[in-house]
Amino acid sequence: MQKTAIITGILGQDGPYLAKLLLEKDYRVFGLMQRHSAPNFENTDWLGVTDKIEFVTGDMTDEGSLLHLVRSIRPAEVYNLAAQSFVGASWDLARVTTEVNSLGVLHLLNALKYHQPTGKFYQAATSEMFGNNHDNGVQTETTSFRPRSPYGISKVYAYWMTVNFRESFGMHTSNGILFNHESPIRGKEFVTRKISDAVAKIKLGLQDKIMLGNLDAKRDWGFAGDYVEAMWMMLQQPEGGDYLVATGEPHSIREFLDLAFKHVGIDDWSDLVGIDPRFKRPAEIHALKGSPQKATETLGWKPKVSFEELVAMMVDADLERQRVKAETPAFSVKAV
Ligand code: NAP
Ligand code: F7E
């Protein structure tokens, strides 16, 4: 029988990649999107899945919409990817961040408990929950949480609520503690895409310089297309669980910049990058390095795309976007 899944956050980065994966596995995919006067389907278009997803309107802050969603679809699997996911904005938007990322998850778990308790649930947890904590330089599933941002704090609540529904009601709920993962459809406010977009424009003479914050922070970056496979694998296990998904390879923003500029033939980028304190965080996470050992051993998951390939893929995609834009004739309106 065809399986049915709900993906929240369908128009973001991970939603379209996961939808593509599930559609290839012959799932019926419902995508929850917020009500927008002008919804942006650019990311689902990029992956060629817009016409295959059944879009439904709802909001993580509106419990009634989630009860209705689960009751009417009765999904086999729910992937909760919706979030106010930008760490940098979470200090100014602490309440919205909490309402969406913490209480929203409680609403969705309750909807499943009441209307589809056998449905399996995936929660998009994050390395931001660890803050600067590590065990001998590495984060694992047993490293304690010490979040450094309202975003990280909101995700810790959701993490424990997901564990609690498993332990209290025997539901199949899982946390994927995912480290940074990127792609050509990453939002432009995140540092990797901000860089790939700017490098493409600088190469083509469309931008002079890029302004950034802390270049010394290190992140464990992987490819979003690889990471959504781990999400699906978690829900195919006999029981729910908590898994860390990472590459185990940290790189600094400086290294990302260096590879991105070199990819377009610019070796010395020192005059092309400026520092603007507005892009620095009130509290920074200095370095992240996750061990995906449990995911590898239990799920059989491994990252496929290397850091170098990821940087090249993102810069190439932004160069191609600019090429297409330049070749598209300007729209002319005929007087009638
Ligand atoms: P994203 O691109 O920011 O997408 C998040 C989506 O959530 C957006 O489509 C957004 O809708 C939707 N959303 C926000 N508020 C909502 C609300 N009130 N009701 C319904 N939908 C709402 O994030 P992503 O990179 O795909 O990440 C997916 C999930 O993984 C997020 O929960 C994120 O926190 C988590 N995560 C991401 C990473 C990473 O490196 N990418 C790592 C660890 C965890 P609009 O499109 O309408 O704005
Ligand atoms: O910042 C530094 C910044 O915003 C990465 C989200 O998906 O991954 C993401 O959160 C680093 C930080 O991602 C700029 O200070 C320097 O150290 O790309 P980011 P993030 O904060 O790591 C985690 C796992 C999530 O869960 C989140 O949802 O880059 N940085 N200069 C900058 N960052 C930004 N955004 N802009 C700059 O100009």
Tab-separated table of C-alpha atoms and ligand atoms in Angstrom:
chain	number	residue	atom	x	y	z
A	1	MET	CA	0.000	0.000	0.000
A	2	GLN	CA	1.247	3.497	-0.817
A	3	LYS	CA	2.654	5.274	2.255
A	4	THR	CA	1.554	8.795	3.126
A	5	ALA	CA	3.870	11.382	4.671
A	6	ILE	CA	3.461	14.942	5.878
A	7	ILE	CA	6.441	17.285	5.636
A	8	THR	CA	6.222	20.593	7.481
A	9	GLY	CA	8.535	23.369	6.273
A	10	ILE	CA	8.048	22.126	2.704
A	11	LEU	CA	9.200	25.363	1.030
A	12	GLY	CA	12.497	25.647	2.921
A	13	GLN	CA	15.779	23.924	2.068
A	14	ASP	CA	15.320	20.407	3.470
A	15	GLY	CA	11.601	20.058	2.664
A	16	PRO	CA	12.089	19.858	-1.126
A	17	TYR	CA	15.032	17.423	-0.845
A	18	LEU	CA	13.059	15.150	1.469
A	19	ALA	CA	9.950	15.384	-0.723
A	20	LYS	CA	12.033	14.334	-3.749
A	21	LEU	CA	13.418	11.346	-1.850
A	22	LEU	CA	9.984	10.201	-0.627
A	23	LEU	CA	8.394	10.690	-4.050
A	24	GLU	CA	11.129	8.506	-5.557
A	25	LYS	CA	10.133	5.887	-2.983
A	26	ASP	CA	6.528	6.190	-4.178
A	27	TYR	CA	5.148	8.006	-1.111
A	28	ARG	CA	2.169	10.307	-1.317
A	29	VAL	CA	3.644	13.566	-0.003
A	30	PHE	CA	1.660	16.309	1.718
A	31	GLY	CA	3.573	19.536	2.302
A	32	LEU	CA	2.508	21.951	5.015
A	33	MET	CA	3.089	25.589	4.177
A	34	GLN	CA	2.205	28.776	5.988
A	35	ARG	CA	-0.360	31.032	4.426
A	36	HIS	CA	1.416	33.540	2.193
A	37	SER	CA	-0.097	36.140	-0.098
A	38	ALA	CA	2.601	35.192	-2.612
A	39	PRO	CA	4.110	31.762	-1.801
A	40	ASN	CA	7.597	31.102	-3.147
A	41	PHE	CA	7.955	27.719	-4.864
A	42	GLU	CA	11.511	28.381	-6.099
A	43	ASN	CA	13.041	25.554	-4.060
A	44	THR	CA	10.499	22.867	-4.973
A	45	ASP	CA	10.753	24.069	-8.597
A	46	TRP	CA	14.553	23.741	-8.445
A	47	LEU	CA	14.172	20.064	-7.558
A	48	GLY	CA	11.284	19.531	-9.980
A	49	VAL	CA	8.777	18.378	-7.358
A	50	THR	CA	6.264	21.246	-7.118
A	51	ASP	CA	3.589	19.472	-9.164
A	52	LYS	CA	3.960	16.191	-7.270
A	53	ILE	CA	3.491	17.553	-3.747
A	54	GLU	CA	0.007	18.015	-2.282
A	55	PHE	CA	0.257	21.383	-0.534
A	56	VAL	CA	-1.824	22.089	2.546
A	57	THR	CA	-2.041	25.350	4.458
A	58	GLY	CA	-1.418	25.432	8.196
A	59	ASP	CA	0.789	26.974	10.810
A	60	MET	CA	2.910	25.530	13.589
A	61	THR	CA	1.546	28.192	15.928
A	62	ASP	CA	-2.068	27.261	15.203
A	63	GLU	CA	-2.826	23.989	17.029
A	64	GLY	CA	-6.222	23.631	15.349
A	65	SER	CA	-4.643	23.620	11.898
A	66	LEU	CA	-2.294	20.784	12.922
A	67	LEU	CA	-5.092	18.727	14.546
A	68	HIS	CA	-7.107	19.087	11.354
A	69	LEU	CA	-4.081	18.222	9.222
A	70	VAL	CA	-3.292	14.961	11.021
A	71	ARG	CA	-6.936	13.937	11.452
A	72	SER	CA	-7.724	14.385	7.761
A	73	ILE	CA	-4.549	12.764	6.351
A	74	ARG	CA	-3.693	10.162	9.029
A	75	PRO	CA	-0.107	9.931	7.809
A	76	ALA	CA	2.223	6.962	8.266
A	77	GLU	CA	5.112	9.399	8.790
A	78	VAL	CA	5.427	13.039	9.822
A	79	TYR	CA	8.661	14.959	9.256
A	80	ASN	CA	8.693	18.178	11.248
A	81	LEU	CA	11.075	20.501	9.426
A	82	ALA	CA	9.210	23.780	9.978
A	83	ALA	CA	11.080	26.285	12.100
A	84	GLN	CA	12.287	29.821	12.544
A	85	SER	CA	15.679	28.354	11.683
A	86	PHE	CA	17.959	31.384	11.453
A	87	VAL	CA	20.079	31.510	14.605
A	88	GLY	CA	21.153	35.107	13.954
A	89	ALA	CA	17.552	36.369	14.049
A	90	SER	CA	16.553	34.362	17.096
A	91	TRP	CA	17.701	36.957	19.669
A	92	ASP	CA	15.359	39.573	18.183
A	93	LEU	CA	12.622	37.033	17.481
A	94	ALA	CA	12.933	34.946	20.626
A	95	ARG	CA	9.208	34.652	21.219
A	96	VAL	CA	8.292	33.708	17.639
A	97	THR	CA	11.226	31.282	17.626
A	98	THR	CA	9.873	29.634	20.778
A	99	GLU	CA	6.276	29.545	19.571
A	100	VAL	CA	7.192	27.883	16.273
A	101	ASN	CA	10.137	25.700	17.296
A	102	SER	CA	9.017	24.621	20.780
A	103	LEU	CA	5.249	24.921	21.197
A	104	GLY	CA	4.663	24.123	17.522
A	105	VAL	CA	6.291	20.738	18.074
A	106	LEU	CA	4.114	20.088	21.117
A	107	HIS	CA	1.002	20.903	19.053
A	108	LEU	CA	2.074	18.503	16.309
A	109	LEU	CA	2.944	15.705	18.735
A	110	ASN	CA	-0.451	16.122	20.421
A	111	ALA	CA	-2.201	15.987	17.060
A	112	LEU	CA	-0.463	12.669	16.323
A	113	LYS	CA	-1.185	11.304	19.792
A	114	TYR	CA	-4.913	12.028	19.487
A	115	HIS	CA	-5.520	11.215	15.827
A	116	GLN	CA	-2.746	8.944	14.549
A	117	PRO	CA	-0.755	7.476	17.466
A	118	THR	CA	0.860	4.838	15.223
A	119	GLY	CA	2.244	7.523	12.913
A	120	LYS	CA	6.016	7.882	13.067
A	121	PHE	CA	7.455	11.300	13.895
A	122	TYR	CA	10.748	12.948	12.935
A	123	GLN	CA	11.915	16.081	14.760
A	124	ALA	CA	14.538	18.348	13.162
A	125	ALA	CA	16.885	18.745	16.116
A	126	THR	CA	20.219	20.497	15.769
A	127	SER	CA	23.870	20.768	16.765
A	128	GLU	CA	22.974	24.250	18.103
A	129	MET	CA	21.667	22.431	21.215
A	130	PHE	CA	25.254	21.603	22.242
A	131	GLY	CA	26.506	25.185	22.269
A	132	ASN	CA	30.234	25.030	22.957
A	133	ASN	CA	30.021	21.694	24.810
A	134	HIS	CA	31.961	18.726	23.474
A	135	ASP	CA	33.639	15.549	24.667
A	136	ASN	CA	37.326	15.596	23.707
A	137	GLY	CA	36.627	17.911	20.788
A	138	VAL	CA	33.681	15.934	19.383
A	139	GLN	CA	29.904	16.028	19.910
A	140	THR	CA	28.027	12.709	20.180
A	141	GLU	CA	24.464	11.754	21.163
A	142	THR	CA	25.572	11.745	24.814
A	143	THR	CA	27.242	15.180	24.862
A	144	SER	CA	25.265	17.435	27.197
A	145	PHE	CA	23.280	20.381	25.835
A	146	ARG	CA	24.287	23.963	26.647
A	147	PRO	CA	22.567	26.098	23.963
A	148	ARG	CA	23.887	29.611	23.254
A	149	SER	CA	20.947	31.170	21.368
A	150	PRO	CA	17.158	31.418	21.712
A	151	TYR	CA	17.060	29.136	18.645
A	152	GLY	CA	19.167	26.474	20.372
A	153	ILE	CA	17.085	26.774	23.540
A	154	SER	CA	13.826	26.374	21.606
A	155	LYS	CA	15.145	23.212	19.971
A	156	VAL	CA	16.166	21.678	23.299
A	157	TYR	CA	12.539	21.903	24.469
A	158	ALA	CA	11.368	20.220	21.259
A	159	TYR	CA	14.037	17.530	21.593
A	160	TRP	CA	12.920	16.528	25.087
A	161	MET	CA	9.234	16.700	24.187
A	162	THR	CA	9.935	14.303	21.317
A	163	VAL	CA	11.749	11.936	23.695
A	164	ASN	CA	8.954	12.302	26.227
A	165	PHE	CA	6.175	11.283	23.830
A	166	ARG	CA	8.228	8.168	23.010
A	167	GLU	CA	8.777	7.288	26.655
A	168	SER	CA	5.321	8.263	27.955
A	169	PHE	CA	3.022	7.060	25.180
A	170	GLY	CA	5.152	4.482	23.341
A	171	MET	CA	5.052	6.534	20.150
A	172	HIS	CA	7.638	6.116	17.361
A	173	THR	CA	9.304	9.511	17.678
A	174	SER	CA	12.888	10.349	16.643
A	175	ASN	CA	15.260	13.275	16.904
A	176	GLY	CA	17.761	13.834	14.121
A	177	ILE	CA	20.521	15.962	15.654
A	178	LEU	CA	21.672	17.364	12.354
A	179	PHE	CA	24.785	19.474	11.970
A	180	ASN	CA	24.910	22.263	9.351
A	181	HIS	CA	23.865	21.062	5.931
A	182	GLU	CA	23.768	23.192	2.834
A	183	SER	CA	22.852	23.091	-0.848
A	184	PRO	CA	22.186	25.352	-3.825
A	185	ILE	CA	18.735	26.098	-2.327
A	186	ARG	CA	20.029	27.141	1.099
A	187	GLY	CA	18.501	30.458	2.262
A	188	LYS	CA	20.704	33.435	1.365
A	189	GLU	CA	20.931	34.642	4.978
A	190	PHE	CA	23.042	31.573	5.928
A	191	VAL	CA	26.776	32.081	5.543
A	192	THR	CA	27.506	29.414	2.904
A	193	ARG	CA	24.882	30.608	0.436
A	194	LYS	CA	25.644	34.241	1.210
A	195	ILE	CA	29.219	33.449	0.134
A	196	SER	CA	28.386	31.351	-2.957
A	197	ASP	CA	25.933	34.000	-4.173
A	198	ALA	CA	28.444	36.816	-3.620
A	199	VAL	CA	31.381	34.932	-5.164
A	200	ALA	CA	29.340	34.306	-8.329
A	201	LYS	CA	28.336	37.985	-8.512
A	202	ILE	CA	31.890	39.235	-7.804
A	203	LYS	CA	33.271	36.929	-10.509
A	204	LEU	CA	30.758	38.333	-12.993
A	205	GLY	CA	31.379	41.949	-11.972
A	206	LEU	CA	27.935	42.359	-10.416
A	207	GLN	CA	29.106	42.938	-6.819
A	208	ASP	CA	32.267	44.522	-5.356
A	209	LYS	CA	32.640	42.976	-1.941
A	210	ILE	CA	31.032	40.705	0.660
A	211	MET	CA	30.519	41.798	4.269
A	212	LEU	CA	30.618	39.045	6.907
A	213	GLY	CA	30.895	38.557	10.677
A	214	ASN	CA	33.132	36.033	12.459
A	215	LEU	CA	35.365	34.246	9.943
A	216	ASP	CA	37.006	31.992	12.520
A	217	ALA	CA	33.950	29.972	13.576
A	218	LYS	CA	34.084	26.334	12.459
A	219	ARG	CA	31.144	24.306	11.269
A	220	ASP	CA	30.729	20.644	10.317
A	221	TRP	CA	29.111	21.179	6.912
A	222	GLY	CA	27.416	18.469	4.850
A	223	PHE	CA	25.080	18.296	1.860
A	224	ALA	CA	21.312	18.538	2.524
A	225	GLY	CA	20.569	15.842	-0.082
A	226	ASP	CA	22.612	13.344	1.963
A	227	TYR	CA	21.089	14.400	5.286
A	228	VAL	CA	17.432	13.869	4.309
A	229	GLU	CA	18.297	10.209	3.656
A	230	ALA	CA	19.199	9.879	7.339
A	231	MET	CA	15.806	11.366	8.306
A	232	TRP	CA	13.987	8.697	6.309
A	233	MET	CA	16.230	5.908	7.626
A	234	MET	CA	15.407	6.861	11.233
A	235	LEU	CA	11.692	6.335	10.637
A	236	GLN	CA	12.311	2.896	9.077
A	237	GLN	CA	13.789	1.562	12.340
A	238	PRO	CA	11.687	-0.745	14.533
A	239	GLU	CA	11.681	1.913	17.284
A	240	GLY	CA	12.196	5.649	17.514
A	241	GLY	CA	15.593	6.969	18.640
A	242	ASP	CA	17.957	9.932	18.642
A	243	TYR	CA	20.718	10.100	16.052
A	244	LEU	CA	23.478	12.577	15.317
A	245	VAL	CA	24.089	13.308	11.633
A	246	ALA	CA	27.349	15.019	10.640
A	247	THR	CA	30.476	14.544	8.541
A	248	GLY	CA	32.993	14.702	11.404
A	249	GLU	CA	34.956	17.342	9.446
A	250	PRO	CA	34.976	20.933	10.741
A	251	HIS	CA	35.962	23.852	8.518
A	252	SER	CA	36.142	27.580	9.199
A	253	ILE	CA	34.248	30.296	7.311
A	254	ARG	CA	37.687	31.368	6.045
A	255	GLU	CA	38.218	27.926	4.480
A	256	PHE	CA	34.793	28.079	2.828
A	257	LEU	CA	35.665	31.514	1.408
A	258	ASP	CA	39.032	30.312	0.185
A	259	LEU	CA	37.607	27.313	-1.688
A	260	ALA	CA	34.701	29.326	-3.119
A	261	PHE	CA	36.934	32.102	-4.488
A	262	LYS	CA	39.551	29.643	-5.779
A	263	HIS	CA	36.783	27.775	-7.594
A	264	VAL	CA	36.229	30.862	-9.766
A	265	GLY	CA	39.960	31.488	-10.203
A	266	ILE	CA	40.444	34.163	-7.485
A	267	ASP	CA	43.370	33.226	-5.227
A	268	ASP	CA	43.704	36.429	-3.216
A	269	TRP	CA	40.342	37.506	-1.841
A	270	SER	CA	41.563	39.645	1.063
A	271	ASP	CA	40.272	42.910	-0.499
A	272	LEU	CA	36.950	41.339	-1.491
A	273	VAL	CA	35.806	40.450	2.031
A	274	GLY	CA	35.010	42.976	4.757
A	275	ILE	CA	33.972	42.566	8.371
A	276	ASP	CA	30.731	44.088	9.601
A	277	PRO	CA	30.104	43.660	13.347
A	278	ARG	CA	26.356	43.538	12.659
A	279	PHE	CA	26.857	39.994	11.371
A	280	LYS	CA	28.512	38.839	14.597
A	281	ARG	CA	26.413	36.921	17.136
A	282	PRO	CA	25.828	38.060	20.734
A	283	ALA	CA	26.995	34.563	21.732
A	284	GLU	CA	28.899	32.433	19.239
A	285	ILE	CA	29.438	28.701	18.913
A	286	HIS	CA	33.120	28.478	18.063
A	287	ALA	CA	33.491	24.993	16.616
A	288	LEU	CA	31.315	21.991	15.849
A	289	LYS	CA	32.470	18.493	14.974
A	290	GLY	CA	29.931	15.686	15.173
A	291	SER	CA	30.472	11.951	15.264
A	292	PRO	CA	27.953	10.152	13.029
A	293	GLN	CA	29.097	6.755	14.357
A	294	LYS	CA	25.672	5.689	15.669
A	295	ALA	CA	23.916	6.711	12.433
A	296	THR	CA	26.530	4.828	10.406
A	297	GLU	CA	26.382	1.678	12.493
A	298	THR	CA	22.612	1.553	13.121
A	299	LEU	CA	21.142	3.184	10.017
A	300	GLY	CA	23.920	2.458	7.540
A	301	TRP	CA	24.093	6.210	6.774
A	302	LYS	CA	27.187	7.917	5.391
A	303	PRO	CA	27.705	11.354	3.831
A	304	LYS	CA	28.476	11.132	0.106
A	305	VAL	CA	29.288	14.719	-0.901
A	306	SER	CA	32.634	16.095	0.351
A	307	PHE	CA	33.178	19.646	1.618
A	308	GLU	CA	35.080	20.571	-1.565
A	309	GLU	CA	32.273	19.177	-3.752
A	310	LEU	CA	29.648	21.027	-1.717
A	311	VAL	CA	31.382	24.399	-2.120
A	312	ALA	CA	31.849	23.843	-5.858
A	313	MET	CA	28.210	22.722	-6.276
A	314	MET	CA	26.900	25.867	-4.562
A	315	VAL	CA	29.132	28.304	-6.440
A	316	ASP	CA	28.367	26.613	-9.783
A	317	ALA	CA	24.625	26.810	-9.103
A	318	ASP	CA	24.847	30.532	-8.334
A	319	LEU	CA	26.953	31.178	-11.447
A	320	GLU	CA	24.336	29.319	-13.484
A	321	ARG	CA	21.512	31.338	-11.913
A	322	GLN	CA	23.276	34.567	-12.927
A	323	ARG	CA	23.894	33.230	-16.442
A	324	VAL	CA	20.208	32.378	-16.893
A	325	LYS	CA	19.194	35.764	-15.471
A	326	ALA	CA	21.507	37.576	-17.896
A	327	GLU	CA	20.173	35.588	-20.859
A	328	THR	CA	16.507	36.117	-20.001
A	329	PRO	CA	15.266	38.980	-22.149
A	330	ALA	CA	13.874	41.928	-20.241
A	331	PHE	CA	10.075	41.763	-20.117
A	332	SER	CA	8.563	44.492	-22.243
A	333	VAL	CA	5.023	45.646	-21.733
A	334	LYS	CA	3.181	46.606	-24.894
A	335	ALA	CA	0.941	49.596	-24.639
A	336	VAL	CA	-2.666	48.642	-25.349
B	1	NAP	P1	14.455	26.608	6.353
B	1	NAP	O1	15.011	26.616	4.973
B	1	NAP	O2	14.533	27.830	7.180
B	1	NAP	O3	12.941	26.107	6.260
B	1	NAP	C1	12.075	26.195	7.348
B	1	NAP	C2	10.652	26.192	6.848
B	1	NAP	O4	9.776	26.322	7.982
B	1	NAP	C3	10.315	27.329	5.890
B	1	NAP	O5	9.755	26.793	4.714
B	1	NAP	C4	9.283	28.149	6.657
B	1	NAP	O6	8.250	28.636	5.875
B	1	NAP	C5	8.686	27.100	7.601
B	1	NAP	N1	8.026	27.740	8.734
B	1	NAP	C6	8.513	28.732	9.532
B	1	NAP	N2	7.591	29.090	10.447
B	1	NAP	C7	6.495	28.324	10.232
B	1	NAP	C8	5.227	28.242	10.825
B	1	NAP	N3	4.869	29.040	11.849
B	1	NAP	N4	4.338	27.332	10.352
B	1	NAP	C9	4.668	26.535	9.299
B	1	NAP	N5	5.856	26.581	8.674
B	1	NAP	C10	6.774	27.457	9.135
B	1	NAP	O7	15.170	25.431	7.205
B	1	NAP	P2	15.967	24.126	6.675
B	1	NAP	O8	17.391	24.498	6.504
B	1	NAP	O9	15.207	23.501	5.586
B	1	NAP	O10	15.914	23.217	7.977
B	1	NAP	C11	14.821	22.333	8.209
B	1	NAP	C12	14.708	22.065	9.691
B	1	NAP	O11	15.925	21.499	10.174
B	1	NAP	C13	14.472	23.296	10.557
B	1	NAP	O12	13.650	22.897	11.629
B	1	NAP	C14	15.845	23.657	11.099
B	1	NAP	O13	15.725	24.330	12.323
B	1	NAP	C15	16.451	22.288	11.247
B	1	NAP	N6	17.901	22.198	11.105
B	1	NAP	C16	18.495	22.706	9.989
B	1	NAP	C17	19.869	22.536	9.826
B	1	NAP	C18	20.572	23.044	8.603
B	1	NAP	O14	21.803	23.132	8.637
B	1	NAP	N7	19.860	23.323	7.507
B	1	NAP	C19	20.615	21.842	10.807
B	1	NAP	C20	19.946	21.332	11.920
B	1	NAP	C21	18.588	21.499	12.047
B	1	NAP	P3	8.408	29.840	4.820
B	1	NAP	O15	9.095	29.212	3.641
B	1	NAP	O16	7.007	30.192	4.549
B	1	NAP	O17	9.203	30.898	5.493
B	2	F7E	O1	26.224	30.636	10.484
B	2	F7E	C1	29.211	32.716	10.987
B	2	F7E	C2	28.194	32.670	12.112
B	2	F7E	O2	23.923	31.343	9.896
B	2	F7E	C3	27.348	29.794	10.483
B	2	F7E	C4	21.039	26.801	10.759
B	2	F7E	O3	20.634	25.979	9.702
B	2	F7E	O4	22.951	25.432	11.246
B	2	F7E	C5	22.556	26.748	10.903
B	2	F7E	O5	22.935	27.673	11.909
B	2	F7E	C6	28.539	30.510	11.098
B	2	F7E	C7	28.256	31.191	12.445
B	2	F7E	O6	24.436	28.901	10.373
B	2	F7E	C8	28.300	35.494	8.844
B	2	F7E	O7	28.577	33.524	13.182
B	2	F7E	C9	30.084	34.775	9.836
B	2	F7E	O8	29.340	30.926	13.285
B	2	F7E	O9	25.208	29.891	8.290
B	2	F7E	P1	24.890	30.241	9.677
B	2	F7E	P2	24.315	28.473	11.909
B	2	F7E	O10	24.153	29.627	12.794
B	2	F7E	O11	25.444	27.551	12.202
B	2	F7E	C10	22.417	24.931	12.476
B	2	F7E	C11	22.913	23.524	12.670
B	2	F7E	C12	20.942	25.075	12.553
B	2	F7E	O12	20.251	24.275	13.179
B	2	F7E	C13	20.357	26.346	12.051
B	2	F7E	O13	18.973	26.207	11.775
B	2	F7E	O14	28.916	31.551	10.216
B	2	F7E	N1	29.093	33.905	10.135
B	2	F7E	N2	29.634	35.776	9.052
B	2	F7E	C14	27.976	34.319	9.525
B	2	F7E	N3	26.741	33.789	9.498
B	2	F7E	C15	25.792	34.437	8.768
B	2	F7E	N4	24.558	33.893	8.702
B	2	F7E	N5	26.072	35.598	8.099
B	2	F7E	C16	27.303	36.183	8.100
B	2	F7E	O15	27.534	37.227	7.489
